[in-house]
mmCIF file of C-alpha atoms and ligand atoms in Angstrom:
data_model
loop_
_atom_site.group_PDB
_atom_site.id
_atom_site.type_symbol
_atom_site.label_atom_id
_atom_site.label_comp_id
_atom_site.label_asym_id
_atom_site.label_seq_id
_atom_site.Cartn_x
_atom_site.Cartn_y
_atom_site.Cartn_z
ATOM 1 C CA UNK A 62 -20.313 -11.787 -10.152
ATOM 2 C CA UNK A 63 -16.263 -12.592 -10.204
ATOM 3 C CA UNK A 64 -13.984 -11.650 -6.797
ATOM 4 C CA UNK A 65 -10.388 -9.631 -8.461
ATOM 5 C CA UNK A 66 -7.930 -9.186 -7.008
ATOM 6 C CA UNK A 67 -6.666 -5.494 -7.964
ATOM 7 C CA UNK A 68 -3.242 -3.392 -6.932
ATOM 8 C CA UNK A 69 -4.455 0.293 -8.313
ATOM 9 C CA UNK A 70 -1.171 2.317 -7.137
ATOM 10 C CA UNK A 71 2.465 1.028 -8.828
ATOM 11 C CA UNK A 72 4.494 3.542 -10.677
ATOM 12 C CA UNK A 73 6.255 3.100 -14.178
ATOM 13 C CA UNK A 74 9.709 3.551 -15.558
ATOM 14 C CA UNK A 75 8.851 7.292 -15.652
ATOM 15 C CA UNK A 76 8.907 7.822 -11.895
ATOM 16 C CA UNK A 77 12.286 8.100 -9.523
ATOM 17 C CA UNK A 78 13.496 5.410 -8.340
ATOM 18 C CA UNK A 79 11.294 3.177 -10.816
ATOM 19 C CA UNK A 80 13.114 -0.541 -11.695
ATOM 20 C CA UNK A 81 13.853 -0.268 -15.983
ATOM 21 C CA UNK A 82 12.099 -3.572 -15.568
ATOM 22 C CA UNK A 83 8.340 -1.950 -14.904
ATOM 23 C CA UNK A 84 6.488 -2.119 -18.493
ATOM 24 C CA UNK A 85 3.663 -2.867 -18.716
ATOM 25 C CA UNK A 86 4.292 -6.431 -20.867
ATOM 26 C CA UNK A 87 6.601 -7.534 -17.485
ATOM 27 C CA UNK A 88 4.245 -5.832 -15.094
ATOM 28 C CA UNK A 89 1.372 -8.494 -16.650
ATOM 29 C CA UNK A 90 3.232 -11.693 -16.847
ATOM 30 C CA UNK A 91 4.453 -10.727 -12.899
ATOM 31 C CA UNK A 92 0.973 -10.086 -11.998
ATOM 32 C CA UNK A 93 -0.281 -13.545 -13.327
ATOM 33 C CA UNK A 94 2.086 -14.540 -11.496
ATOM 34 C CA UNK A 95 1.771 -13.146 -8.433
ATOM 35 C CA UNK A 96 -2.541 -13.642 -8.601
ATOM 36 C CA UNK A 97 -3.687 -9.546 -9.333
ATOM 37 C CA UNK A 98 -5.815 -9.768 -12.255
ATOM 38 C CA UNK A 99 -5.660 -6.483 -12.597
ATOM 39 C CA UNK A 100 -3.329 -3.768 -12.560
ATOM 40 C CA UNK A 101 -3.356 0.308 -12.879
ATOM 41 C CA UNK A 102 -1.405 1.906 -15.505
ATOM 42 C CA UNK A 103 0.362 4.238 -13.236
ATOM 43 C CA UNK A 104 1.143 7.577 -14.256
ATOM 44 C CA UNK A 105 -0.346 7.727 -17.455
ATOM 45 C CA UNK A 106 -0.664 11.950 -17.514
ATOM 46 C CA UNK A 107 3.327 11.453 -18.476
ATOM 47 C CA UNK A 108 3.767 11.385 -22.351
ATOM 48 C CA UNK A 109 6.053 8.891 -23.211
ATOM 49 C CA UNK A 110 4.472 6.097 -20.496
ATOM 50 C CA UNK A 111 1.524 7.541 -21.703
ATOM 51 C CA UNK A 112 2.903 6.243 -25.843
ATOM 52 C CA UNK A 113 4.270 3.068 -24.035
ATOM 53 C CA UNK A 114 1.123 2.039 -22.599
ATOM 54 C CA UNK A 115 -1.643 2.672 -25.314
ATOM 55 C CA UNK A 116 0.904 0.441 -27.391
ATOM 56 C CA UNK A 117 1.142 -1.797 -25.351
ATOM 57 C CA UNK A 118 -2.459 -2.520 -24.387
ATOM 58 C CA UNK A 119 -5.776 -3.274 -26.139
ATOM 59 C CA UNK A 120 -9.797 -2.058 -25.176
ATOM 60 C CA UNK A 121 -11.374 -5.654 -24.958
ATOM 61 C CA UNK A 122 -14.703 -3.839 -25.131
ATOM 62 C CA UNK A 123 -15.796 -0.658 -24.186
ATOM 63 C CA UNK A 124 -13.536 0.915 -20.994
ATOM 64 C CA UNK A 125 -11.990 -2.997 -21.024
ATOM 65 C CA UNK A 126 -8.202 -2.793 -20.887
ATOM 66 C CA UNK A 127 -5.777 -5.640 -21.816
ATOM 67 C CA UNK A 128 -2.279 -6.422 -22.370
ATOM 68 C CA UNK A 129 -1.331 -7.690 -25.371
ATOM 69 C CA UNK A 130 -0.801 -11.278 -23.990
ATOM 70 C CA UNK A 131 -4.525 -11.273 -22.727
ATOM 71 C CA UNK A 132 -2.432 -12.367 -19.123
ATOM 72 C CA UNK A 133 -3.868 -9.172 -16.381
ATOM 73 C CA UNK A 134 -6.303 -6.123 -17.415
ATOM 74 C CA UNK A 135 -5.919 -2.950 -16.621
ATOM 75 C CA UNK A 136 -7.577 0.459 -14.610
ATOM 76 C CA UNK A 137 -6.760 3.968 -16.580
ATOM 77 C CA UNK A 138 -4.711 5.927 -13.305
ATOM 78 C CA UNK A 139 -1.761 7.529 -11.690
ATOM 79 C CA UNK A 140 -1.140 10.047 -9.144
ATOM 80 C CA UNK A 141 0.106 13.598 -8.891
ATOM 81 C CA UNK A 142 2.124 15.665 -6.006
ATOM 82 C CA UNK A 143 0.053 19.343 -5.615
ATOM 83 C CA UNK A 144 1.287 22.509 -4.424
ATOM 84 C CA UNK A 145 1.525 21.356 -0.728
ATOM 85 C CA UNK A 146 3.246 17.751 -1.686
ATOM 86 C CA UNK A 147 0.224 15.515 -0.898
ATOM 87 C CA UNK A 148 -0.134 13.032 -3.645
ATOM 88 C CA UNK A 149 -3.505 12.151 -4.946
ATOM 89 C CA UNK A 150 -5.183 9.032 -6.789
ATOM 90 C CA UNK A 151 -6.608 8.926 -9.537
ATOM 91 C CA UNK A 152 -9.089 6.594 -11.593
ATOM 92 C CA UNK A 153 -10.397 7.302 -15.012
ATOM 93 C CA UNK A 154 -12.680 5.842 -17.297
ATOM 94 C CA UNK A 155 -10.279 5.732 -20.240
ATOM 95 C CA UNK A 156 -7.183 6.416 -22.023
ATOM 96 C CA UNK A 157 -9.172 9.040 -23.938
ATOM 97 C CA UNK A 158 -10.175 10.492 -20.899
ATOM 98 C CA UNK A 159 -6.379 11.198 -19.953
ATOM 99 C CA UNK A 160 -5.644 12.542 -22.443
ATOM 100 C CA UNK A 161 -8.805 15.198 -21.420
ATOM 101 C CA UNK A 162 -6.716 15.184 -17.594
ATOM 102 C CA UNK A 163 -3.276 16.037 -19.463
ATOM 103 C CA UNK A 164 -4.707 19.011 -21.375
ATOM 104 C CA UNK A 165 -6.506 20.215 -18.328
ATOM 105 C CA UNK A 166 -3.614 19.935 -16.584
ATOM 106 C CA UNK A 167 -0.087 21.523 -19.051
ATOM 107 C CA UNK A 168 1.033 24.236 -17.972
ATOM 108 C CA UNK A 169 0.956 24.151 -14.644
ATOM 109 C CA UNK A 170 3.849 21.670 -13.303
ATOM 110 C CA UNK A 171 6.156 19.401 -15.364
ATOM 111 C CA UNK A 172 4.777 16.667 -16.858
ATOM 112 C CA UNK A 173 7.187 14.528 -19.107
ATOM 113 C CA UNK A 174 11.013 14.540 -18.019
ATOM 114 C CA UNK A 175 12.545 11.797 -16.909
ATOM 115 C CA UNK A 176 11.952 11.541 -12.975
ATOM 116 C CA UNK A 177 7.487 13.330 -13.907
ATOM 117 C CA UNK A 178 5.764 9.956 -13.076
ATOM 118 C CA UNK A 179 4.098 11.076 -10.117
ATOM 119 C CA UNK A 180 3.845 14.990 -11.367
ATOM 120 C CA UNK A 181 4.437 18.056 -8.964
ATOM 121 C CA UNK A 182 1.307 20.167 -9.604
ATOM 122 C CA UNK A 183 0.775 23.584 -9.257
ATOM 123 C CA UNK A 184 -2.903 23.174 -7.928
ATOM 124 C CA UNK A 185 -3.946 22.753 -4.639
ATOM 125 C CA UNK A 186 -5.948 19.146 -3.518
ATOM 126 C CA UNK A 187 -8.901 20.914 -4.621
ATOM 127 C CA UNK A 188 -8.511 22.149 -7.580
ATOM 128 C CA UNK A 189 -6.916 18.401 -8.518
ATOM 129 C CA UNK A 190 -10.149 16.769 -7.127
ATOM 130 C CA UNK A 191 -12.215 19.053 -10.078
ATOM 131 C CA UNK A 192 -9.792 18.322 -12.822
ATOM 132 C CA UNK A 193 -10.297 14.901 -12.435
ATOM 133 C CA UNK A 194 -14.243 15.092 -11.873
ATOM 134 C CA UNK A 195 -14.814 16.604 -14.774
ATOM 135 C CA UNK A 196 -12.962 14.215 -16.905
ATOM 136 C CA UNK A 197 -15.328 11.382 -15.419
ATOM 137 C CA UNK A 198 -12.331 9.941 -12.843
ATOM 138 C CA UNK A 199 -12.665 9.670 -9.224
ATOM 139 C CA UNK A 200 -9.916 10.527 -6.612
ATOM 140 C CA UNK A 201 -8.570 9.987 -3.727
ATOM 141 C CA UNK A 202 -5.454 10.621 -0.857
ATOM 142 C CA UNK A 203 -2.150 8.183 -1.623
ATOM 143 C CA UNK A 204 -0.877 6.785 1.418
ATOM 144 C CA UNK A 205 -2.740 9.076 3.291
ATOM 145 C CA UNK A 206 -0.506 8.825 6.638
ATOM 146 C CA UNK A 207 2.256 8.875 5.354
ATOM 147 C CA UNK A 208 4.692 11.967 7.197
ATOM 148 C CA UNK A 209 6.282 13.879 3.839
ATOM 149 C CA UNK A 210 3.659 12.991 1.752
ATOM 150 C CA UNK A 211 0.068 11.792 3.187
ATOM 151 C CA UNK A 212 -2.563 13.533 3.632
ATOM 152 C CA UNK A 213 -3.298 13.521 7.614
ATOM 153 C CA UNK A 214 0.594 14.622 7.512
ATOM 154 C CA UNK A 215 -0.818 18.530 6.672
ATOM 155 C CA UNK A 216 -4.100 18.077 7.993
ATOM 156 C CA UNK A 217 -6.096 16.717 10.539
ATOM 157 C CA UNK A 218 -8.957 16.769 8.720
ATOM 158 C CA UNK A 219 -9.273 15.486 5.377
ATOM 159 C CA UNK A 220 -12.495 18.073 4.264
ATOM 160 C CA UNK A 221 -10.451 21.031 5.575
ATOM 161 C CA UNK A 222 -7.463 19.103 2.873
ATOM 162 C CA UNK A 223 -10.631 19.413 0.135
ATOM 163 C CA UNK A 224 -12.463 22.167 0.124
ATOM 164 C CA UNK A 225 -15.867 21.485 -1.691
ATOM 165 C CA UNK A 226 -14.779 18.785 -3.454
ATOM 166 C CA UNK A 227 -14.620 17.019 0.046
ATOM 167 C CA UNK A 228 -18.480 16.122 -1.099
ATOM 168 C CA UNK A 229 -17.079 14.080 -4.037
ATOM 169 C CA UNK A 230 -14.271 11.517 -2.036
ATOM 170 C CA UNK A 231 -15.114 8.301 -2.313
ATOM 171 C CA UNK A 232 -11.993 6.155 -0.932
ATOM 172 C CA UNK A 233 -9.107 6.674 0.972
ATOM 173 C CA UNK A 234 -5.705 4.950 0.465
ATOM 174 C CA UNK A 235 -4.088 3.315 3.286
ATOM 175 C CA UNK A 236 -0.332 2.809 2.585
ATOM 176 C CA UNK A 237 1.570 0.066 3.874
ATOM 177 C CA UNK A 238 2.305 1.923 7.216
ATOM 178 C CA UNK A 239 -1.537 1.771 8.212
ATOM 179 C CA UNK A 240 -3.976 -0.786 7.771
ATOM 180 C CA UNK A 241 -8.138 0.033 8.829
ATOM 181 C CA UNK A 242 -7.730 -0.795 12.166
ATOM 182 C CA UNK A 243 -5.694 3.002 12.097
ATOM 183 C CA UNK A 244 -8.046 4.578 9.859
ATOM 184 C CA UNK A 245 -11.143 4.120 11.349
ATOM 185 C CA UNK A 246 -9.890 4.946 14.601
ATOM 186 C CA UNK A 247 -10.603 8.071 12.955
ATOM 187 C CA UNK A 248 -14.475 8.417 12.613
ATOM 188 C CA UNK A 249 -14.855 10.852 9.812
ATOM 189 C CA UNK A 250 -12.769 7.625 7.882
ATOM 190 C CA UNK A 251 -15.595 5.176 8.569
ATOM 191 C CA UNK A 252 -17.327 7.313 5.040
ATOM 192 C CA UNK A 253 -14.985 5.624 3.046
ATOM 193 C CA UNK A 254 -14.307 2.790 0.859
ATOM 194 C CA UNK A 255 -10.881 2.012 1.946
ATOM 195 C CA UNK A 256 -7.940 1.110 -1.403
ATOM 196 C CA UNK A 257 -4.891 -0.806 -0.208
ATOM 197 C CA UNK A 258 -2.251 -1.163 -2.723
ATOM 198 C CA UNK A 259 1.946 -1.866 -3.411
ATOM 199 C CA UNK A 260 3.378 1.699 -4.558
ATOM 200 C CA UNK A 261 5.351 -0.424 -6.668
ATOM 201 C CA UNK A 262 8.939 0.532 -7.810
ATOM 202 C CA UNK A 263 9.438 -3.135 -9.185
ATOM 203 C CA UNK A 264 7.435 -5.952 -10.650
ATOM 204 C CA UNK A 265 8.897 -8.321 -9.386
ATOM 205 C CA UNK A 266 6.224 -10.530 -6.720
ATOM 206 C CA UNK A 267 8.062 -9.439 -3.617
ATOM 207 C CA UNK A 268 6.511 -6.012 -5.057
ATOM 208 C CA UNK A 269 3.839 -5.709 -6.827
ATOM 209 C CA UNK A 270 0.670 -7.073 -5.037
ATOM 210 C CA UNK A 271 2.252 -6.592 -1.498
ATOM 211 C CA UNK A 272 -1.001 -4.853 -0.818
ATOM 212 C CA UNK A 273 -4.146 -5.561 -2.906
ATOM 213 C CA UNK A 274 -7.643 -5.252 -3.044
ATOM 214 C CA UNK A 275 -10.565 -8.717 -4.104
ATOM 215 C CA UNK A 276 -13.522 -6.675 -5.505
ATOM 216 C CA UNK A 277 -16.641 -8.526 -6.444
ATOM 217 C CA UNK A 278 -16.674 -6.211 -10.490
ATOM 218 C CA UNK A 279 -19.021 -7.243 -13.137
ATOM 219 C CA UNK A 280 -15.817 -6.582 -15.714
ATOM 220 C CA UNK A 281 -11.905 -5.025 -14.562
ATOM 221 C CA UNK A 282 -12.842 -2.383 -15.451
ATOM 222 C CA UNK A 283 -13.229 1.621 -14.329
ATOM 223 C CA UNK A 284 -17.211 1.116 -14.113
ATOM 224 C CA UNK A 285 -16.629 -1.837 -11.327
ATOM 225 C CA UNK A 286 -14.394 -0.159 -9.599
ATOM 226 C CA UNK A 287 -16.735 3.057 -9.290
ATOM 227 C CA UNK A 288 -19.298 1.450 -8.703
ATOM 228 C CA UNK A 289 -17.211 -0.820 -5.292
ATOM 229 C CA UNK A 290 -15.672 2.266 -3.992
ATOM 230 C CA UNK A 291 -19.416 4.116 -4.209
ATOM 231 C CA UNK A 292 -21.790 1.804 -3.487
ATOM 232 C CA UNK A 293 -19.646 0.577 -0.152
ATOM 233 C CA UNK A 294 -23.010 -0.731 1.221
ATOM 234 C CA UNK A 295 -23.055 -3.241 -1.517
ATOM 235 C CA UNK A 296 -20.197 -4.985 0.392
ATOM 236 C CA UNK A 297 -18.170 -5.177 -3.183
ATOM 237 C CA UNK A 298 -15.044 -4.276 -1.797
ATOM 238 C CA UNK A 299 -14.313 -7.982 0.359
ATOM 239 C CA UNK A 300 -10.920 -7.464 1.429
ATOM 240 C CA UNK A 301 -8.490 -5.451 1.798
ATOM 241 C CA UNK A 302 -4.611 -6.824 2.348
ATOM 242 C CA UNK A 303 -1.723 -5.742 2.594
ATOM 243 C CA UNK A 304 1.191 -5.546 5.278
ATOM 244 C CA UNK A 305 1.369 -5.085 9.575
ATOM 245 C CA UNK A 306 1.555 -1.804 9.647
ATOM 246 C CA UNK A 307 4.968 -2.087 12.426
ATOM 247 C CA UNK A 308 5.999 -3.546 8.351
ATOM 248 C CA UNK A 309 5.657 -0.037 6.845
ATOM 249 C CA UNK A 310 8.745 3.041 7.034
ATOM 250 C CA UNK A 311 7.313 5.069 9.064
ATOM 251 C CA UNK A 312 5.377 3.304 11.069
ATOM 252 C CA UNK A 313 7.206 4.102 14.501
ATOM 253 C CA UNK A 314 8.761 7.672 15.233
ATOM 254 C CA UNK A 315 12.445 7.662 14.558
ATOM 255 C CA UNK A 316 15.233 9.401 13.312
ATOM 256 C CA UNK A 317 15.877 9.212 9.436
ATOM 257 C CA UNK A 318 19.372 9.136 9.101
ATOM 258 C CA UNK A 319 20.200 6.772 11.908
ATOM 259 C CA UNK A 320 17.049 4.837 12.274
ATOM 260 C CA UNK A 321 17.137 5.509 16.245
ATOM 261 C CA UNK A 322 13.366 5.476 17.267
ATOM 262 C CA UNK A 323 11.454 7.054 19.749
ATOM 263 C CA UNK A 324 8.812 7.923 22.167
ATOM 264 C CA UNK A 325 6.996 11.380 21.036
ATOM 265 C CA UNK A 326 7.346 12.377 23.789
ATOM 266 C CA UNK A 327 10.854 12.021 23.949
ATOM 267 C CA UNK A 328 10.960 13.070 20.577
ATOM 268 C CA UNK A 329 9.652 16.450 21.252
ATOM 269 C CA UNK A 330 11.695 17.039 24.859
ATOM 270 C CA UNK A 331 14.118 16.582 21.720
ATOM 271 C CA UNK A 332 12.786 19.520 19.221
ATOM 272 C CA UNK A 333 12.896 16.306 17.185
ATOM 273 C CA UNK A 334 16.392 16.467 17.128
ATOM 274 C CA UNK A 335 18.224 12.393 17.243
ATOM 275 C CA UNK A 336 20.582 12.522 19.920
ATOM 276 C CA UNK A 337 22.822 9.561 18.115
ATOM 277 C CA UNK A 338 23.189 11.091 15.538
ATOM 278 C CA UNK A 339 21.800 15.058 14.759
ATOM 279 C CA UNK A 340 19.129 13.540 12.298
ATOM 280 C CA UNK A 341 15.895 14.876 12.000
ATOM 281 C CA UNK A 342 13.239 12.906 13.409
ATOM 282 C CA UNK A 343 10.304 11.993 11.831
ATOM 283 C CA UNK A 344 6.987 11.289 13.533
ATOM 284 C CA UNK A 345 5.549 7.969 12.549
ATOM 285 C CA UNK A 346 2.449 6.718 11.471
ATOM 286 C CA UNK A 347 1.150 5.668 14.755
ATOM 287 C CA UNK A 348 1.829 8.632 16.346
ATOM 288 C CA UNK A 349 0.105 10.492 13.831
ATOM 289 C CA UNK A 350 -2.890 8.581 14.397
ATOM 290 C CA UNK A 351 -2.639 8.808 18.045
ATOM 291 C CA UNK A 352 -2.921 12.520 17.926
ATOM 292 C CA UNK A 353 -6.036 12.823 15.412
ATOM 293 C CA UNK A 354 -7.987 9.816 16.579
ATOM 294 C CA UNK A 355 -11.900 10.019 17.475
ATOM 295 C CA UNK A 356 -11.351 6.430 19.202
ATOM 296 C CA UNK A 357 -9.333 4.482 21.365
ATOM 297 C CA UNK A 358 -10.734 0.838 20.558
ATOM 298 C CA UNK A 359 -10.800 -0.649 17.295
ATOM 299 C CA UNK A 360 -13.890 0.206 15.775
ATOM 300 C CA UNK A 361 -15.320 0.002 11.860
ATOM 301 C CA UNK A 362 -18.415 0.946 9.457
ATOM 302 C CA UNK A 363 -20.342 -2.055 9.302
ATOM 303 C CA UNK A 364 -19.320 -2.241 5.390
ATOM 304 C CA UNK A 365 -16.270 -2.274 6.357
ATOM 305 C CA UNK A 366 -14.311 -5.456 4.701
ATOM 306 C CA UNK A 367 -11.542 -7.100 6.273
ATOM 307 C CA UNK A 368 -8.144 -6.671 6.120
ATOM 308 C CA UNK A 369 -5.939 -9.842 5.595
ATOM 309 C CA UNK A 370 -2.062 -9.271 7.124
ATOM 310 C CA UNK A 371 0.025 -10.729 4.514
ATOM 311 C CA UNK A 372 3.778 -11.035 3.567
ATOM 312 C CA UNK A 373 5.460 -11.653 0.225
ATOM 313 C CA UNK A 374 6.261 -15.296 -0.160
ATOM 314 C CA UNK A 375 9.750 -15.228 -0.938
ATOM 315 C CA UNK A 376 9.777 -13.275 2.765
ATOM 316 C CA UNK A 377 7.891 -16.166 4.140
ATOM 317 C CA UNK A 378 10.504 -18.632 2.701
ATOM 318 C CA UNK A 379 13.973 -17.299 2.963
ATOM 319 C CA UNK A 380 13.067 -17.627 6.689
ATOM 320 C CA UNK A 381 11.625 -20.608 6.697
ATOM 321 C CA UNK A 382 15.093 -22.324 4.883
ATOM 322 C CA UNK A 383 17.146 -18.760 7.091
ATOM 323 C CA UNK A 384 18.197 -17.408 3.263
ATOM 324 C CA UNK A 385 20.788 -14.449 3.691
ATOM 325 C CA UNK A 386 18.056 -12.499 0.297
ATOM 326 C CA UNK A 387 14.596 -13.593 -1.345
ATOM 327 C CA UNK A 388 16.237 -13.815 -4.650
ATOM 328 C CA UNK A 389 18.357 -16.730 -3.812
ATOM 329 C CA UNK A 390 17.752 -19.786 -5.328
ATOM 330 C CA UNK A 391 16.974 -21.608 -2.495
ATOM 331 C CA UNK A 392 13.720 -18.539 -2.412
ATOM 332 C CA UNK A 393 12.868 -18.465 -5.382
ATOM 333 C CA UNK A 394 13.418 -22.295 -6.822
ATOM 334 C CA UNK A 395 10.987 -23.087 -4.178
ATOM 335 C CA UNK A 396 8.463 -20.339 -5.027
ATOM 336 C CA UNK A 397 8.197 -20.873 -8.163
ATOM 337 C CA UNK A 398 7.410 -25.023 -7.282
ATOM 338 C CA UNK A 399 4.720 -23.319 -4.796
ATOM 339 C CA UNK A 400 3.357 -20.840 -7.506
ATOM 340 C CA UNK A 401 3.355 -23.709 -10.429
ATOM 341 C CA UNK A 402 1.337 -25.559 -8.141
ATOM 342 C CA UNK A 403 -1.212 -23.563 -7.178
ATOM 343 C CA UNK A 404 -1.447 -21.323 -10.094
ATOM 344 C CA UNK A 405 -0.135 -17.632 -7.962
ATOM 345 C CA UNK A 406 1.297 -16.923 -4.977
ATOM 346 C CA UNK A 407 -1.638 -15.060 -3.637
ATOM 347 C CA UNK A 408 -3.470 -18.150 -3.362
ATOM 348 C CA UNK A 409 -1.031 -19.687 -1.539
ATOM 349 C CA UNK A 410 -1.185 -17.653 0.863
ATOM 350 C CA UNK A 411 -4.755 -16.253 1.141
ATOM 351 C CA UNK A 412 -6.533 -19.471 -0.143
ATOM 352 C CA UNK A 413 -4.811 -22.997 -0.650
ATOM 353 C CA UNK A 414 -5.349 -25.709 1.951
ATOM 354 C CA UNK A 415 -3.382 -26.399 4.870
ATOM 355 C CA UNK A 416 -3.165 -30.163 3.934
ATOM 356 C CA UNK A 417 -2.039 -29.280 0.376
ATOM 357 C CA UNK A 418 0.112 -26.500 1.073
ATOM 358 C CA UNK A 419 2.222 -29.347 3.613
ATOM 359 C CA UNK A 420 2.267 -32.449 1.365
ATOM 360 C CA UNK A 421 3.862 -29.339 -1.545
ATOM 361 C CA UNK A 422 7.134 -28.122 0.465
ATOM 362 C CA UNK A 423 6.908 -28.638 4.416
ATOM 363 C CA UNK A 424 9.039 -26.752 6.009
ATOM 364 C CA UNK A 425 7.833 -23.636 3.793
ATOM 365 C CA UNK A 426 3.625 -24.958 4.827
ATOM 366 C CA UNK A 427 4.885 -24.731 8.558
ATOM 367 C CA UNK A 428 5.916 -21.146 7.871
ATOM 368 C CA UNK A 429 2.565 -19.915 6.264
ATOM 369 C CA UNK A 430 0.355 -21.703 9.058
ATOM 370 C CA UNK A 431 2.252 -20.220 11.623
ATOM 371 C CA UNK A 432 1.938 -16.865 9.289
ATOM 372 C CA UNK A 433 -1.458 -17.432 8.887
ATOM 373 C CA UNK A 434 -2.315 -17.880 12.355
ATOM 374 C CA UNK A 435 -0.810 -14.714 14.140
ATOM 375 C CA UNK A 436 2.111 -16.458 15.273
ATOM 376 C CA UNK A 437 4.166 -13.074 14.074
ATOM 377 C CA UNK A 438 5.945 -10.584 15.628
ATOM 378 C CA UNK A 439 7.114 -6.683 14.464
ATOM 379 C CA UNK A 440 10.269 -4.862 14.433
ATOM 380 C CA UNK A 441 8.645 -1.681 13.691
ATOM 381 C CA UNK A 442 10.292 0.406 10.425
ATOM 382 C CA UNK A 443 10.469 4.332 11.223
ATOM 383 C CA UNK A 444 12.571 6.563 9.020
ATOM 384 C CA UNK A 445 12.261 5.182 6.085
ATOM 385 C CA UNK A 446 13.409 2.308 7.206
ATOM 386 C CA UNK A 447 11.289 -0.561 6.966
ATOM 387 C CA UNK A 448 10.211 -2.973 9.719
ATOM 388 C CA UNK A 449 10.776 -6.389 10.279
ATOM 389 C CA UNK A 450 8.799 -9.607 10.864
ATOM 390 C CA UNK A 451 9.442 -12.243 12.841
ATOM 391 C CA UNK A 452 7.716 -15.818 12.131
ATOM 392 C CA UNK A 453 7.465 -18.079 15.431
ATOM 393 C CA UNK A 454 6.606 -21.288 15.276
ATOM 394 C CA UNK A 455 4.085 -21.136 17.383
ATOM 395 C CA UNK A 456 2.477 -19.688 20.786
ATOM 396 C CA UNK A 457 4.985 -20.320 23.126
ATOM 397 C CA UNK A 458 7.897 -19.195 20.538
ATOM 398 C CA UNK A 459 5.977 -16.046 20.361
ATOM 399 C CA UNK A 460 6.228 -15.627 24.086
ATOM 400 C CA UNK A 461 9.631 -16.029 24.545
ATOM 401 C CA UNK A 462 10.526 -13.896 22.144
ATOM 402 C CA UNK A 463 8.173 -11.127 22.898
ATOM 403 C CA UNK A 464 10.306 -11.237 26.715
ATOM 404 C CA UNK A 465 13.811 -11.617 25.018
ATOM 405 C CA UNK A 466 12.584 -8.445 21.880
ATOM 406 C CA UNK A 467 10.812 -6.318 24.310
ATOM 407 C CA UNK A 468 11.899 -3.093 23.197
ATOM 408 C CA UNK A 469 12.756 -3.462 20.244
ATOM 409 C CA UNK A 470 9.111 -4.641 19.576
ATOM 410 C CA UNK A 471 8.111 -1.418 21.297
ATOM 411 C CA UNK A 472 10.310 0.711 18.922
ATOM 412 C CA UNK A 473 12.396 1.766 21.242
ATOM 413 C CA UNK A 474 16.159 2.071 21.049
ATOM 414 C CA UNK A 475 16.985 4.874 23.656
ATOM 415 C CA UNK A 476 18.624 4.276 26.433
ATOM 416 C CA UNK A 477 16.171 5.346 29.351
ATOM 417 C CA UNK A 478 13.337 5.089 27.284
ATOM 418 C CA UNK A 479 11.373 2.090 29.241
ATOM 419 C CA UNK A 480 10.458 4.638 31.731
ATOM 420 C CA UNK A 481 8.419 6.055 30.278
ATOM 421 C CA UNK A 482 7.025 3.652 28.168
ATOM 422 C CA UNK A 483 3.557 3.833 26.771
ATOM 423 C CA UNK A 484 0.830 0.918 26.231
ATOM 424 C CA UNK A 485 1.066 0.711 22.379
HETATM 425 ZN ZN1 ZN B 715 20.443 9.341 14.623
#
């Protein structure tokens, strides 16, 4: 059975803060360079976006959609916000079922404004789940742990969130700030498949596919996705890949205006007001998970695939050549030559042999290999600011940097807080 790479959460140009380039032909072309075999249609309930999707996809066979040039397959789906501001993902068998779902939710919120790609609905999580299932679809919480719109920010248990529909819940999406290690510290999550997706707002390969799933699928369609999610013990999902959670914008507890980081006890004592700027301190995913965790140590259900931590190739090249950004000519030309040689970015990052990488680009190869071996430190993100990876050349440099950057790596920025340091 073919093993495909899928990125199943992103937005089209009618969701807020999304690149104008987020259109099906560009998404398809870039996904090919990235090494993704299938994407989600995204935002399929939005009228104009639906028309765009319909015009730009063909149904190759029953329920299998591809762009007009046949570069990438697409699974019908999208994201909605419920009446408590929690975000949910859904996937559907066909464009017809998307029309059916749209009709069911018309009148429960504005679906078609210029920023309504992810519509806010006056419906509960349970009601949304019901409607999705009535249309033959599957649902689950999006970026489940993020402090503003993740389900675990509002509920201690998914059972409470979805009510009777909880029985039909089969997957949860982890989001950039969590991985399988963190999510499986909560016992009830051992009942669900995990999806890892980029939530990309632009189509470039440092955004799409920055998180993806590798899944054995008979066909790149909804039916095969549903099977992989529902029949977990078949182990059809073979890999979850994504950013290290410390790179996520809400990993550590931090001020959401100046990004100063706080230990949770200190934040509570300060009543969630930043001492530096009086901004609001936002509880990070790491601390939230610690509050509701059932386990203290890493543990996974038998079916859980490995979680591979990744960085976009352009960011690794940026570190290798010491460039100002990922869009400089120096980074882009080396990115292109590697992708042309090996076929796509995911192959370069995950699958290419060390010797062949070294032959193609020695400097970049050393960084990729160091990254694969785990010689990476992270200054954690928080309060809306992404974390920063530091790729070291080997164990020695990593130990030195660890000492040097101790406080930053722990996610502490307040003077005198070292005393209250707990174990991370
Ligand atoms: Zn602040």
